[in-house]
Amino acid sequence: MKPNICAALVLLIVSLTMSAGEKWQPTLGARLGMELSIPSGAHNFYKTGAGVNAGVICKMPLSRNFYFEPGLSFVYTAMTAKDLVSFDNEYFYEGAANVYTLSVPLNFGYSFDVNGNVSLDVFTGPRLNINLSARQDLDPNFAAPEPVPDRTINLFDHGWKRVDASWGFGLSATFAEHYYIGITAGVAFTPLADYGDRDKKIRVHRNTVALSLGYNF
């Protein structure tokens, strides 16, 4: 079923691209921004985290003013625990969960030509996050029967996911065809972390808000 859906999507994009006319020309762009990660979910104990993103996009004109814009970006974010939360009988979570991600947004959008020098875009689409690293420091519980050293854990060994996804939407402006500023938001529909038993189930969804600057070549 999934291959059929992907094939249909490819055929739709190709047909719309061909209908765009002989002047079809994709635009490559570079993006750099600040990104907030807003965790939500059952028994989530992380605060809103801050990070940065940097990447590239390819804006492909479709029919009329519509376009398809795939991208690839590297994202770093850090989310701090809200309170002193127990990891086990010997440790507490301490500091921030540091997550490094390759993000693949697949946006469809529409461009409005305000005047000769300014255009506005609205866009929406899925974003796939491929998580490369997720680590967090642990603080020893000094009430434990025996002293233990500081420890850093790989969160993928404790219920965090290698892949999560969200649905994004945004608004951007381009000046003189090259200079870009945009704001985007994403609502997660798969968890970044999911672990624990029924009574203490912990689920963390990563929702995002980002402000980006860029240059179109």
Short mmCIF file of C-alpha atoms in Angstrom, two decimals:
data_model
loop_
_atom_site.label_atom_id
_atom_site.label_comp_id
_atom_site.label_asym_id
_atom_site.label_seq_id
_atom_site.Cartn_x
_atom_site.Cartn_y
_atom_site.Cartn_z
CA MET A 1 0.00 0.00 0.00
CA LYS A 2 2.73 2.49 0.98
CA PRO A 3 4.67 2.06 -2.33
CA ASN A 4 1.43 2.75 -4.24
CA ILE A 5 0.84 5.95 -2.23
CA CYS A 6 4.43 7.11 -2.83
CA ALA A 7 4.15 6.34 -6.56
CA ALA A 8 0.88 8.29 -6.79
CA LEU A 9 2.47 11.26 -5.00
CA VAL A 10 5.44 11.23 -7.38
CA LEU A 11 3.14 11.08 -10.41
CA LEU A 12 1.08 13.98 -9.06
CA ILE A 13 4.17 16.14 -8.53
CA VAL A 14 5.53 15.28 -12.00
CA SER A 15 2.21 16.08 -13.70
CA LEU A 16 1.88 19.40 -11.87
CA THR A 17 5.48 20.25 -12.69
CA MET A 18 4.94 19.55 -16.39
CA SER A 19 1.84 21.76 -16.36
CA ALA A 20 3.88 24.64 -14.95
CA GLY A 21 5.18 25.39 -18.43
CA GLU A 22 8.53 25.77 -20.16
CA LYS A 23 9.85 28.35 -17.66
CA TRP A 24 9.95 25.79 -14.85
CA GLN A 25 13.06 26.40 -12.78
CA PRO A 26 13.70 25.14 -9.24
CA THR A 27 15.22 27.44 -6.63
CA LEU A 28 17.89 26.33 -4.17
CA GLY A 29 18.11 28.04 -0.81
CA ALA A 30 20.08 27.96 2.45
CA ARG A 31 18.37 28.35 5.83
CA LEU A 32 19.58 29.11 9.36
CA GLY A 33 17.31 29.56 12.36
CA MET A 34 16.41 29.23 16.02
CA GLU A 35 13.99 26.46 16.97
CA LEU A 36 11.93 25.92 20.11
CA SER A 37 10.90 22.39 21.04
CA ILE A 38 7.67 22.30 23.04
CA PRO A 39 7.21 18.84 24.55
CA SER A 40 3.75 17.48 25.34
CA GLY A 41 2.23 14.14 26.22
CA ALA A 42 1.30 11.87 29.11
CA HIS A 43 3.48 12.41 32.21
CA ASN A 44 5.92 14.51 30.18
CA PHE A 45 8.49 16.05 32.52
CA TYR A 46 10.50 18.20 30.10
CA LYS A 47 10.40 21.99 29.71
CA THR A 48 10.32 23.89 26.43
CA GLY A 49 13.79 23.61 24.92
CA ALA A 50 15.79 25.81 22.58
CA GLY A 51 18.09 24.93 19.72
CA VAL A 52 19.30 25.80 16.25
CA ASN A 53 18.75 24.48 12.74
CA ALA A 54 20.69 24.83 9.50
CA GLY A 55 19.94 23.34 6.11
CA VAL A 56 18.95 23.62 2.48
CA ILE A 57 15.71 23.58 0.48
CA CYS A 58 14.70 23.13 -3.15
CA LYS A 59 11.62 25.10 -4.22
CA MET A 60 10.00 23.41 -7.23
CA PRO A 61 7.25 25.36 -9.04
CA LEU A 62 4.05 23.48 -9.80
CA SER A 63 0.89 24.71 -11.52
CA ARG A 64 0.15 28.45 -11.23
CA ASN A 65 1.65 29.82 -7.97
CA PHE A 66 1.78 26.46 -6.18
CA TYR A 67 5.07 24.77 -5.37
CA PHE A 68 6.60 21.73 -3.73
CA GLU A 69 9.56 22.33 -1.38
CA PRO A 70 11.56 19.41 0.04
CA GLY A 71 14.39 20.22 2.42
CA LEU A 72 17.11 18.78 4.60
CA SER A 73 18.34 20.36 7.82
CA PHE A 74 20.47 19.57 10.84
CA VAL A 75 18.76 20.36 14.15
CA TYR A 76 20.16 20.54 17.66
CA THR A 77 17.82 20.97 20.62
CA ALA A 78 18.12 20.71 24.41
CA MET A 79 15.15 20.05 26.71
CA THR A 80 15.61 20.35 30.48
CA ALA A 81 13.70 18.26 33.05
CA LYS A 82 11.08 20.30 34.92
CA ASP A 83 11.93 18.96 38.38
CA LEU A 84 14.17 16.44 40.06
CA VAL A 85 12.84 13.25 38.44
CA SER A 86 13.96 9.79 39.50
CA PHE A 87 15.63 7.61 36.87
CA ASP A 88 16.00 4.63 39.22
CA ASN A 89 16.93 4.05 42.87
CA GLU A 90 20.45 5.36 42.29
CA TYR A 91 20.05 8.29 39.87
CA PHE A 92 17.98 11.35 38.99
CA TYR A 93 17.63 12.99 35.58
CA GLU A 94 19.90 16.06 35.54
CA GLY A 95 20.40 18.88 33.05
CA ALA A 96 19.06 18.67 29.51
CA ALA A 97 18.27 15.95 27.02
CA ASN A 98 20.54 16.84 24.06
CA VAL A 99 19.10 15.70 20.75
CA TYR A 100 20.77 15.87 17.31
CA THR A 101 18.45 15.35 14.35
CA LEU A 102 18.35 15.27 10.56
CA SER A 103 15.01 16.80 9.59
CA VAL A 104 13.29 16.27 6.23
CA PRO A 105 10.36 18.68 5.63
CA LEU A 106 8.15 18.07 2.58
CA ASN A 107 6.09 21.21 2.12
CA PHE A 108 3.47 22.25 -0.39
CA GLY A 109 2.91 25.99 -0.64
CA TYR A 110 1.43 28.95 -2.48
CA SER A 111 3.18 32.23 -3.36
CA PHE A 112 1.59 35.69 -3.35
CA ASP A 113 3.36 38.41 -5.32
CA VAL A 114 2.96 41.56 -3.20
CA ASN A 115 5.00 43.78 -5.51
CA GLY A 116 8.09 43.48 -7.65
CA ASN A 117 10.40 43.09 -4.67
CA VAL A 118 8.35 41.21 -2.06
CA SER A 119 6.53 37.86 -2.17
CA LEU A 120 4.69 36.03 0.62
CA ASP A 121 4.41 32.25 0.91
CA VAL A 122 2.11 30.02 2.95
CA PHE A 123 2.98 26.34 3.19
CA THR A 124 2.23 23.10 4.98
CA GLY A 125 3.41 19.51 4.95
CA PRO A 126 4.89 16.61 6.90
CA ARG A 127 8.30 16.66 8.57
CA LEU A 128 10.27 13.49 9.21
CA ASN A 129 12.87 13.63 11.99
CA ILE A 130 15.75 11.14 11.93
CA ASN A 131 17.32 11.32 15.37
CA LEU A 132 21.07 10.75 15.28
CA SER A 133 21.92 11.16 18.97
CA ALA A 134 19.97 11.65 22.21
CA ARG A 135 21.88 11.73 25.51
CA GLN A 136 21.32 13.03 29.04
CA ASP A 137 23.37 13.28 32.21
CA LEU A 138 22.23 11.61 35.42
CA ASP A 139 22.83 12.93 38.93
CA PRO A 140 23.64 10.45 41.72
CA ASN A 141 21.04 9.90 44.43
CA PHE A 142 23.04 10.58 47.58
CA ALA A 143 20.40 8.76 49.62
CA ALA A 144 21.28 5.51 47.85
CA PRO A 145 22.83 2.77 50.04
CA GLU A 146 26.16 3.03 48.17
CA PRO A 147 27.73 6.05 46.42
CA VAL A 148 27.66 5.96 42.61
CA PRO A 149 29.54 8.05 40.00
CA ASP A 150 28.03 10.57 37.60
CA ARG A 151 26.58 8.91 34.54
CA THR A 152 25.46 9.79 30.99
CA ILE A 153 22.85 7.64 29.26
CA ASN A 154 21.92 6.99 25.67
CA LEU A 155 18.20 7.85 25.62
CA PHE A 156 17.59 5.47 22.71
CA ASP A 157 18.18 2.66 25.19
CA HIS A 158 15.39 4.06 27.37
CA GLY A 159 12.36 4.49 25.14
CA TRP A 160 13.39 7.37 22.88
CA LYS A 161 12.76 6.93 19.16
CA ARG A 162 15.16 7.01 16.25
CA VAL A 163 12.40 8.49 14.07
CA ASP A 164 9.49 10.80 14.86
CA ALA A 165 7.22 12.93 12.69
CA SER A 166 5.13 16.08 12.76
CA TRP A 167 2.88 18.16 10.54
CA GLY A 168 4.19 21.64 9.84
CA PHE A 169 2.81 24.92 8.54
CA GLY A 170 4.33 28.32 8.09
CA LEU A 171 4.51 31.79 6.61
CA SER A 172 7.49 33.41 4.92
CA ALA A 173 8.52 36.52 3.02
CA THR A 174 11.16 36.85 0.30
CA PHE A 175 12.73 40.20 -0.55
CA ALA A 176 14.40 41.00 -3.89
CA GLU A 177 14.01 37.30 -4.85
CA HIS A 178 16.92 36.26 -2.62
CA TYR A 179 16.50 37.26 1.05
CA TYR A 180 14.22 35.05 3.11
CA ILE A 181 12.60 35.26 6.55
CA GLY A 182 10.06 32.74 7.79
CA ILE A 183 8.26 31.35 10.79
CA THR A 184 7.15 27.74 11.03
CA ALA A 185 5.33 25.56 13.54
CA GLY A 186 4.96 21.81 13.80
CA VAL A 187 2.54 19.58 15.67
CA ALA A 188 3.88 16.10 16.42
CA PHE A 189 1.78 13.08 15.49
CA THR A 190 4.27 10.41 16.57
CA PRO A 191 6.15 10.34 19.90
CA LEU A 192 9.79 11.27 20.40
CA ALA A 193 9.78 9.05 23.51
CA ASP A 194 7.37 6.38 24.70
CA TYR A 195 8.11 4.10 27.66
CA GLY A 196 6.94 2.93 31.08
CA ASP A 197 4.13 0.73 32.36
CA ARG A 198 0.42 1.46 32.16
CA ASP A 199 0.17 3.49 35.39
CA LYS A 200 3.34 5.50 34.79
CA LYS A 201 3.39 5.64 31.01
CA ILE A 202 5.62 8.47 29.77
CA ARG A 203 5.09 9.82 26.28
CA VAL A 204 6.88 12.86 24.85
CA HIS A 205 5.77 14.56 21.63
CA ARG A 206 8.07 17.19 20.11
CA ASN A 207 6.11 20.22 18.87
CA THR A 208 8.16 23.02 17.34
CA VAL A 209 8.23 26.73 16.54
CA ALA A 210 11.12 28.10 14.46
CA LEU A 211 12.24 31.45 13.09
CA SER A 212 14.57 31.23 10.09
CA LEU A 213 16.63 33.49 7.87
CA GLY A 214 17.89 32.42 4.48
CA TYR A 215 19.22 33.15 1.05
CA ASN A 216 17.85 31.87 -2.27
CA PHE A 217 20.40 31.31 -5.01
#
